[in-house]
mmCIF file of C-alpha atoms in Angstrom:
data_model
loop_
_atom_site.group_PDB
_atom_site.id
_atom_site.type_symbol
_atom_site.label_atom_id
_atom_site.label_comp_id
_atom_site.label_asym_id
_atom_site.label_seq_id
_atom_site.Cartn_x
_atom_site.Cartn_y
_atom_site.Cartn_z
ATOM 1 C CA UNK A 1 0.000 0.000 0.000
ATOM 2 C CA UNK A 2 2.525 2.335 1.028
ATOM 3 C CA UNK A 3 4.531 1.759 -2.216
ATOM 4 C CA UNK A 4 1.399 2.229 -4.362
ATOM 5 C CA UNK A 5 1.288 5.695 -2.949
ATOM 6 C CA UNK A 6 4.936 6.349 -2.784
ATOM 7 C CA UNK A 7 4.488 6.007 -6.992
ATOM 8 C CA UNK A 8 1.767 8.121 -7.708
ATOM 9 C CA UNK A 9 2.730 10.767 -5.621
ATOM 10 C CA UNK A 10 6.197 10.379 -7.985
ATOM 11 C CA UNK A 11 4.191 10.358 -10.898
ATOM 12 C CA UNK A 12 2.291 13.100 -9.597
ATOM 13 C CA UNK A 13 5.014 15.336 -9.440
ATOM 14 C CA UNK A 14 6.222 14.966 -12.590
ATOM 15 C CA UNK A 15 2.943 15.302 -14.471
ATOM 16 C CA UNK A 16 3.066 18.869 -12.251
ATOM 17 C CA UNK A 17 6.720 19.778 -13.129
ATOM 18 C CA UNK A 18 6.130 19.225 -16.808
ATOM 19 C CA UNK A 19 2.704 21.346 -16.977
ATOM 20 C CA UNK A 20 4.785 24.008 -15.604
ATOM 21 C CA UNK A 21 7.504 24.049 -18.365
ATOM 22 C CA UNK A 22 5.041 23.768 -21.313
ATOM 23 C CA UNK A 23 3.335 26.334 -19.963
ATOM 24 C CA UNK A 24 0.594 25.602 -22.079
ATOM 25 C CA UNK A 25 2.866 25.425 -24.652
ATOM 26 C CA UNK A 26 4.787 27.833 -24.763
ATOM 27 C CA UNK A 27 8.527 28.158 -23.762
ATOM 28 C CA UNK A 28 9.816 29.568 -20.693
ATOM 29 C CA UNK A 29 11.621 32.952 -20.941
ATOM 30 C CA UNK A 30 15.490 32.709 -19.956
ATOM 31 C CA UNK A 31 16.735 34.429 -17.024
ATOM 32 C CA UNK A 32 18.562 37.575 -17.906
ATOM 33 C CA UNK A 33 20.851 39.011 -15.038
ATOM 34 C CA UNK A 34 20.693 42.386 -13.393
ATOM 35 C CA UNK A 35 22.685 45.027 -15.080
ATOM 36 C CA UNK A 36 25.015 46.556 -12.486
ATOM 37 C CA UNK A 37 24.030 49.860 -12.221
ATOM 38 C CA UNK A 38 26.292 52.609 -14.072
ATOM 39 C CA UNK A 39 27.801 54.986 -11.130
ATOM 40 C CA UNK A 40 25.745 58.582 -11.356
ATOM 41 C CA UNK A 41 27.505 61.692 -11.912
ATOM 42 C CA UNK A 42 26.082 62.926 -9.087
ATOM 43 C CA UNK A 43 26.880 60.468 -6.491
ATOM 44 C CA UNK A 44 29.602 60.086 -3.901
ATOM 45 C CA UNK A 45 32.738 58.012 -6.268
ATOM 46 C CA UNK A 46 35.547 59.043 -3.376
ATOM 47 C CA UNK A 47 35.982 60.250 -0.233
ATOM 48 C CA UNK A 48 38.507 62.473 -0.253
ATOM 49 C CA UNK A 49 38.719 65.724 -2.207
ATOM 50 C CA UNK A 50 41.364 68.777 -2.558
ATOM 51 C CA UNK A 51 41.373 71.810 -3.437
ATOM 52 C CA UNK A 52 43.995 74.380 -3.641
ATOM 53 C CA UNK A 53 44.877 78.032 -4.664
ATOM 54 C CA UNK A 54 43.844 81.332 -4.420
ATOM 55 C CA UNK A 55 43.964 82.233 -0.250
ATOM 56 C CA UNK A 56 41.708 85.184 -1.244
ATOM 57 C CA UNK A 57 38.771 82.498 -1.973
ATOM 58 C CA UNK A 58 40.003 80.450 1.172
ATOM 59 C CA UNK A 59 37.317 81.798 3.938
ATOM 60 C CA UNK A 60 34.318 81.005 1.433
ATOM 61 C CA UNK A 61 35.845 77.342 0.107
ATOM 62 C CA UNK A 62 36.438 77.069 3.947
ATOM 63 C CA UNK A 63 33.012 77.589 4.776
ATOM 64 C CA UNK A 64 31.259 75.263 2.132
ATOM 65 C CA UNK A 65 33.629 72.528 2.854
ATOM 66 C CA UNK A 66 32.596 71.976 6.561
ATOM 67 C CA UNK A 67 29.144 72.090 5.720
ATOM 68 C CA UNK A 68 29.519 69.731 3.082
ATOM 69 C CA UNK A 69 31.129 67.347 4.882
ATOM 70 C CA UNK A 70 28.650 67.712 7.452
ATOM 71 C CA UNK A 71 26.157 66.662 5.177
ATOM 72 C CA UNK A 72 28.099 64.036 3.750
ATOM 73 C CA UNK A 73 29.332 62.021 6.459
ATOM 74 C CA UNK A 74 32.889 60.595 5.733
ATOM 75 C CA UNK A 75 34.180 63.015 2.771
ATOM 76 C CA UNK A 76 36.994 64.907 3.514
ATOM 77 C CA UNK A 77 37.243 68.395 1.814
ATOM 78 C CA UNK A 78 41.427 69.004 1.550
ATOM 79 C CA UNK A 79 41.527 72.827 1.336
ATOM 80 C CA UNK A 80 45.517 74.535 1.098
ATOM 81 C CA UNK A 81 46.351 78.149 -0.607
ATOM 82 C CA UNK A 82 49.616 78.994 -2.468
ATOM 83 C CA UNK A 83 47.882 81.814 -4.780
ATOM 84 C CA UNK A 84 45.508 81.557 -7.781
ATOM 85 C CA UNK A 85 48.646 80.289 -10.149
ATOM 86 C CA UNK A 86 49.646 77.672 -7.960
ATOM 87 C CA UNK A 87 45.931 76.433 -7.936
ATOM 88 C CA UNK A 88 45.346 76.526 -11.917
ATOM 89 C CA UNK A 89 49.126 75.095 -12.597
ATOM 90 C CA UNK A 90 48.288 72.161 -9.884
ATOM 91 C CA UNK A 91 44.584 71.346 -10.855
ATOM 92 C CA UNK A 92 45.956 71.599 -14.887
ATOM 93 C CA UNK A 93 48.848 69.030 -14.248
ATOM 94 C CA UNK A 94 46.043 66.643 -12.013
ATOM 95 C CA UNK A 95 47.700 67.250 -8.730
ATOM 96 C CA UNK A 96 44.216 68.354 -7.045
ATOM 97 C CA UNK A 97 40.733 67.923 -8.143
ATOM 98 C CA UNK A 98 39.885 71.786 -7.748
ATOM 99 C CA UNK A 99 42.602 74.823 -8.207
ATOM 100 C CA UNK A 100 40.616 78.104 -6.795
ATOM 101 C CA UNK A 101 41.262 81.479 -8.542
ATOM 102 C CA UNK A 102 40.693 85.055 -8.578
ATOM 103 C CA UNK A 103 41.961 85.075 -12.100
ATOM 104 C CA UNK A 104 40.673 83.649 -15.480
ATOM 105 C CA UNK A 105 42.889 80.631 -16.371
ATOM 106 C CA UNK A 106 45.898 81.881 -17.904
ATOM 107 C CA UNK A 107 46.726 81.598 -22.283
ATOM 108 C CA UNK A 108 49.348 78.805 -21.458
ATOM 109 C CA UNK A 109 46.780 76.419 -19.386
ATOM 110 C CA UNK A 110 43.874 77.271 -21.938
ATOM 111 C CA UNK A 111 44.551 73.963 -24.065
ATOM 112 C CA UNK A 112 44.837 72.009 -20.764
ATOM 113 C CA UNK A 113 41.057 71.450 -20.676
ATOM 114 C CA UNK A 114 40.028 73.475 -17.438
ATOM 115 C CA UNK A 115 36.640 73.912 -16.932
ATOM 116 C CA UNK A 116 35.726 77.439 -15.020
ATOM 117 C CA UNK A 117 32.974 77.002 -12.343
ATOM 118 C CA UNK A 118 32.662 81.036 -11.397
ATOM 119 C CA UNK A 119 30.960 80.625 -7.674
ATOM 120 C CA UNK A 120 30.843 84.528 -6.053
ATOM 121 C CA UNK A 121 32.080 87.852 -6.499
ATOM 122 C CA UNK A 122 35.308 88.857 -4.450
ATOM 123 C CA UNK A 123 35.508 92.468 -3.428
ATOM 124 C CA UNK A 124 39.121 94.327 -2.756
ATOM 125 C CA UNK A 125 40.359 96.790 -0.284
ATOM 126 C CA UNK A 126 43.316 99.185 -0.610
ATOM 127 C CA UNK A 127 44.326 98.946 3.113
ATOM 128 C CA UNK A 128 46.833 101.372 5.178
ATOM 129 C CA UNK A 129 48.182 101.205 8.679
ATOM 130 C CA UNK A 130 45.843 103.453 11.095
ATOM 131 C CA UNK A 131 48.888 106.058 11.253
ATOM 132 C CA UNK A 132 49.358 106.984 8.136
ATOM 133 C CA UNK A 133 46.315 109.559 8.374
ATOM 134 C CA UNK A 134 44.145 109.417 5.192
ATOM 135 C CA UNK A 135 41.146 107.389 3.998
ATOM 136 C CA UNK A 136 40.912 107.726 0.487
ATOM 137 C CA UNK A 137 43.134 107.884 -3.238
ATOM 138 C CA UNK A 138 42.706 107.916 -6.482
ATOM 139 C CA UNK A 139 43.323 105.393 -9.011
ATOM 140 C CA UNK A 140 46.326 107.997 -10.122
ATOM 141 C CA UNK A 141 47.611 108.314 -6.496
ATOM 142 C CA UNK A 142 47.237 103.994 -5.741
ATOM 143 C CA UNK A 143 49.016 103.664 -8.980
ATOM 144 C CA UNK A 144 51.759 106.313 -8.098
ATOM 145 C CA UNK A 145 52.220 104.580 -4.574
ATOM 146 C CA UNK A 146 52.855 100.776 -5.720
ATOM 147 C CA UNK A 147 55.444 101.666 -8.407
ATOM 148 C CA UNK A 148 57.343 103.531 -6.317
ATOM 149 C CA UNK A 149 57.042 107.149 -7.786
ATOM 150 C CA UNK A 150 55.067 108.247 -4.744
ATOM 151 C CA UNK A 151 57.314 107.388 -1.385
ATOM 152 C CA UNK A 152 56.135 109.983 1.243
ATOM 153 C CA UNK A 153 52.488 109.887 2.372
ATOM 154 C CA UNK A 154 52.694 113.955 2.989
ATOM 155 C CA UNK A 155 52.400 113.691 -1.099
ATOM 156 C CA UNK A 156 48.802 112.400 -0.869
ATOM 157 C CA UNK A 157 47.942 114.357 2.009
ATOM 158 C CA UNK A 158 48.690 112.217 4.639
ATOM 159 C CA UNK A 159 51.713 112.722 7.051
ATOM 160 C CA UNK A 160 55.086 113.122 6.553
ATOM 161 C CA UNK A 161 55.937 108.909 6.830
ATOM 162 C CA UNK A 162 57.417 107.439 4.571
ATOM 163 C CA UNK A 163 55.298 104.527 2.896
ATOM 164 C CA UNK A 164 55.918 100.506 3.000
ATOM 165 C CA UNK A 165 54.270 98.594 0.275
ATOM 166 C CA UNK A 166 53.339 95.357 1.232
ATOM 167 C CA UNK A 167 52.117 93.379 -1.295
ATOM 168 C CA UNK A 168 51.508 89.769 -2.506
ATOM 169 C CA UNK A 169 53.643 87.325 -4.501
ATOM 170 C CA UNK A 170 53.330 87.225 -8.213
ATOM 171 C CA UNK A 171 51.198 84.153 -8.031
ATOM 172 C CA UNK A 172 48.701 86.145 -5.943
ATOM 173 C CA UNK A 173 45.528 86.553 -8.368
ATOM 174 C CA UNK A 174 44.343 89.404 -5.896
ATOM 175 C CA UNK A 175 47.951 90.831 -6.814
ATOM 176 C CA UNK A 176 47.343 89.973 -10.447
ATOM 177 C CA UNK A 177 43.474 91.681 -10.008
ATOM 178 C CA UNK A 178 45.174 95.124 -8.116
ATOM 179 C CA UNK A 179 48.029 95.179 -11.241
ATOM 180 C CA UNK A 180 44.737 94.902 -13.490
ATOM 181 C CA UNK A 181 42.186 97.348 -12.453
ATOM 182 C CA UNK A 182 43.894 99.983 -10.648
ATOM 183 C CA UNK A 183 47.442 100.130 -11.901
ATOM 184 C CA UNK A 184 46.445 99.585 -15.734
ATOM 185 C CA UNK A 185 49.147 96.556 -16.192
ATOM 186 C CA UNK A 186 51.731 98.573 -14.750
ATOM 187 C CA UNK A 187 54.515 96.506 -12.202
ATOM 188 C CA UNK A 188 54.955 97.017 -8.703
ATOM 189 C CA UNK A 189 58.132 98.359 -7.523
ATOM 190 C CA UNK A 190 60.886 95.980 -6.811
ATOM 191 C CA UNK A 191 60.559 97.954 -3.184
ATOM 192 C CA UNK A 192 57.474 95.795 -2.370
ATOM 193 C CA UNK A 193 57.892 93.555 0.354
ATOM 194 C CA UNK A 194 55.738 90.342 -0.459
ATOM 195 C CA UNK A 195 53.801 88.245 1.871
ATOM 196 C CA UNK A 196 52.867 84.129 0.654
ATOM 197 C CA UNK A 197 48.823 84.500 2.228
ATOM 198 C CA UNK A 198 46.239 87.351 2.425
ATOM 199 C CA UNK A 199 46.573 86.945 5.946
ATOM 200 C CA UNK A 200 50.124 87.416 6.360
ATOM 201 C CA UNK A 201 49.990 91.094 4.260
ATOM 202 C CA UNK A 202 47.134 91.700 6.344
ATOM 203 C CA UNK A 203 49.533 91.325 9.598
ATOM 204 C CA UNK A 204 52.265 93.202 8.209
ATOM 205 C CA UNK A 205 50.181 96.245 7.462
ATOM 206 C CA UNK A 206 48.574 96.301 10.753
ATOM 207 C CA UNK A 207 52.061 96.348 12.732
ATOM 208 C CA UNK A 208 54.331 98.101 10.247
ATOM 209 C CA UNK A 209 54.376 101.825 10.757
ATOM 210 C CA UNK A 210 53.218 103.671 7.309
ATOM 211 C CA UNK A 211 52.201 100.319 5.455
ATOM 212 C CA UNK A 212 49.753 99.962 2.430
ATOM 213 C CA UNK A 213 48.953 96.873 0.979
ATOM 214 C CA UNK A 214 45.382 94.857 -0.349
ATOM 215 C CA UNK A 215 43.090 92.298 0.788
ATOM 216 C CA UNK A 216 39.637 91.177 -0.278
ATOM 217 C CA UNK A 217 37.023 91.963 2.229
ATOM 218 C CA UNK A 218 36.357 88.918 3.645
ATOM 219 C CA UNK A 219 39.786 89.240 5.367
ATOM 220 C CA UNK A 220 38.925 93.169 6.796
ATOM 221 C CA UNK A 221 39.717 93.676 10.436
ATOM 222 C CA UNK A 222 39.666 96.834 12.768
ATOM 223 C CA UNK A 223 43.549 95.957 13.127
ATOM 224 C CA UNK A 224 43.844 98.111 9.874
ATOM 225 C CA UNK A 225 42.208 101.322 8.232
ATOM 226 C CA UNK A 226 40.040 100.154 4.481
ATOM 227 C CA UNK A 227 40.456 103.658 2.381
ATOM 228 C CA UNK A 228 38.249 105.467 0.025
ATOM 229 C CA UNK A 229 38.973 104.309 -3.727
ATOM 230 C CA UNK A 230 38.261 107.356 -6.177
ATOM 231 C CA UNK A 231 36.101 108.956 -3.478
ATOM 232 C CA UNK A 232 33.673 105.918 -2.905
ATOM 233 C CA UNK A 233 33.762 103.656 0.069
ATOM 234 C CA UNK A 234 33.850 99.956 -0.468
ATOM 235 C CA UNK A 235 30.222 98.073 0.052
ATOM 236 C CA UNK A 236 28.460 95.437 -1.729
ATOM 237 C CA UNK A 237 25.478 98.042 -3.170
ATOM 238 C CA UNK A 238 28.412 100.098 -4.718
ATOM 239 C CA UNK A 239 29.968 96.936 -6.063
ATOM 240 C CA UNK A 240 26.660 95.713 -7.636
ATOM 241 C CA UNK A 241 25.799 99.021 -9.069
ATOM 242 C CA UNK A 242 29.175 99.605 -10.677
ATOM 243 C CA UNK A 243 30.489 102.553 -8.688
ATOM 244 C CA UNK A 244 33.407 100.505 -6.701
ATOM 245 C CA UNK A 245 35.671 98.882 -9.077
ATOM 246 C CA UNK A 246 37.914 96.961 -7.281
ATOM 247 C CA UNK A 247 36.476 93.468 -7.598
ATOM 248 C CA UNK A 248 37.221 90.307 -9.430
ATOM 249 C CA UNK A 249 34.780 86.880 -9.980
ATOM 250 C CA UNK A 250 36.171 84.097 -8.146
ATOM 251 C CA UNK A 251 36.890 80.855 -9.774
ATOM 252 C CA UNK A 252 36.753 77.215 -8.718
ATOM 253 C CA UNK A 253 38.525 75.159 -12.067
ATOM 254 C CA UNK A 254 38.554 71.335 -12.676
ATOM 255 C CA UNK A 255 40.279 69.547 -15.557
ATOM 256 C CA UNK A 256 37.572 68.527 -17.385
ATOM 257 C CA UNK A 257 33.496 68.246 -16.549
ATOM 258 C CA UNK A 258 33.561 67.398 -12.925
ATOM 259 C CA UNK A 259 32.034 64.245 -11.603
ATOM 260 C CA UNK A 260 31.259 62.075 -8.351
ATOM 261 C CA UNK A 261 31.930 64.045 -5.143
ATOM 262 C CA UNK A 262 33.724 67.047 -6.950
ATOM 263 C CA UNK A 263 30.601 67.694 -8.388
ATOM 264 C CA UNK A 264 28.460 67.360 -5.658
ATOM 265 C CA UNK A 265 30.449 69.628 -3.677
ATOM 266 C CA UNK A 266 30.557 72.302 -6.724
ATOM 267 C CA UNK A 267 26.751 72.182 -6.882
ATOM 268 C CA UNK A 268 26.380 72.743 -3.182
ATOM 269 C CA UNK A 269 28.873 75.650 -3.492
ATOM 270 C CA UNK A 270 26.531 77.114 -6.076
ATOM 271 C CA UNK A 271 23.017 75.823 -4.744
ATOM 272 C CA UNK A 272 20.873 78.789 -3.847
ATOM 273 C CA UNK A 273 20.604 76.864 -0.068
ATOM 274 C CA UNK A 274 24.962 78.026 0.362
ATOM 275 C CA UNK A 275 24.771 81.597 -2.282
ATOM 276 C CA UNK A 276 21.951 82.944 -0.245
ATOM 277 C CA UNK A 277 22.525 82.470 3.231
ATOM 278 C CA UNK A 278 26.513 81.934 3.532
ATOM 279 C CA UNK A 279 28.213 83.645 0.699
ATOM 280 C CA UNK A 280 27.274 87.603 1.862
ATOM 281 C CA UNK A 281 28.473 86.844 5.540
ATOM 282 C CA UNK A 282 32.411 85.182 4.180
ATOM 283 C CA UNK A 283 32.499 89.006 2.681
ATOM 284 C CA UNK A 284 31.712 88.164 -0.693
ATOM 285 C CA UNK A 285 28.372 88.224 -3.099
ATOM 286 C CA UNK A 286 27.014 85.926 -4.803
ATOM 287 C CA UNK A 287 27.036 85.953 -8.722
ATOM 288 C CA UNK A 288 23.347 86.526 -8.607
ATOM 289 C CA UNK A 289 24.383 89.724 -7.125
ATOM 290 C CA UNK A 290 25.842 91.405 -10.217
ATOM 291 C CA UNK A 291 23.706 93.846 -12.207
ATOM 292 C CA UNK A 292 23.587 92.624 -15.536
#
């Protein structure tokens, strides 16, 4: 008995087993595997990041990377200076994945294949130590000062002191942006002391006796006077509306389209959540800013 039922339950089976592959007849469809998915351009490929150049951009980079890597738990932002050259000639040769710049990228990197991300507006101060005793030149006088022909300040009103230049190294874009809008292209005089980091000029004005020298605003501190330029006093309405010149667009270059986690971190740089309510208080404006 128990064998009887042992075989139809076999035969059973099978009759089951083969209705299911006819299917009726018709053929069952092959398995095709999952596709692995193709990484997104906007998606987290690495966790670590750098970024280099231009200290002038530093506080705003600064800011964005420690909210960024607040939001994105494990990415590390690498953030250095060394001037807007050494940031375009490093992210050009691969070194870094971003090379930050108050310049436009220079004729002999333009076949490199650097793609300009312009992320705020940076604003510069002519700056003097508080003893020098005026707050305002011309673009004539500025110019006359940092090549040397002007040497006393008692020859732009001020007192009779004679005047330090401290400046930035030649690859300083703010340098390169104070040589292109106020001096006309015209070189600094070999007198200039130079200083390696916005900060560091901003330190040697404040505690050398009849200093001048330039900053962007987001480094300003009561340490040091911010003068006049051509009569009008530096503040983001005057930049907007054209009446304070002094300014340059700040840069953020990658070699090539960026992907992965450098592009995620450029698009929270320029996401209207960062321009509106962080670029204004780093002491710069956002590109939206601008009158067109």
């Amino acid at each position: 008995m128990f064998k009887t039922k042992s075989k139809i339950a076999l035969v059973s089976t099978t009759l089951i087993a083969l209705m299911v592959l006819a299917g009726c007849g018709k053929t069952a469809a092959p398995t095709t595997p999952t596709p692995t998915p193709t990484p997104s351009a906007t998606t987290i490929d690495k966790m670590t990041i750098s970024a280099a150049g231009s200290t002038a951009l530093q506080p705003l980079v600064k800011l964005a990377a420690e909210d960024f890597m607040t939001k994105n738990a494990g990415v590390q932002v690498n953030l250095s200076g060394g001037g807007s050259m050494t940031g375009l000639t490093n992210v050009a040769s691969g070194a870094i994945d971003i090379g930050n710049s108050d310049v436009f990228v220079t004729d002999e990197l333009k076949d490199k294949g650097l793609i300009d991300h312009q992320v705020c507006v940076a604003p510069f101060l002519l700056i003097t130590n508080k003893d020098v005793g005026i707050d305002n030149l011309t673009k004539a006088q500025a110019t006359d000062i940092f090549t040397g022909k002007i040497t006393n300040w008692k020859d732009v009103g001020g007192k009779d002191a004679p005047i330090a230049i401290i400046g930035r190294a030649k690859s300083s874009g703010t340098r390169a942006t104070i040589v292109k809008i106020v001096m006309d292209g015209k070189e600094f005089t070999d007198a200039a002391a130079a200083q390696d980091s916005t900060g560091n000029l901003l330190t040697g004005v404040a505690q050398t006796p009849g200093a001048i020298g330039y900053i962007d605003a987001a480094y300003l501190k009561d340490t040091v006077k911010a003068l006049k330029y051509n009569g009008v006093a530096y503040s983001a309405d005057a930049v907007a509306s054209g009446q304070y010149p002094i300014y340059a667009y700040e840069h953020m270059y990658t070699k090539g389209e960026p992907t992965g986690t450098v592009k995620l971190f450029l698009d929270y740089v320029m996401s209207k959540e960062f321009q509106e309510k962080s670029v204004e208080k780093t002491g710069f404006l956002p590109i939206s800013a601008m009158k067109k």
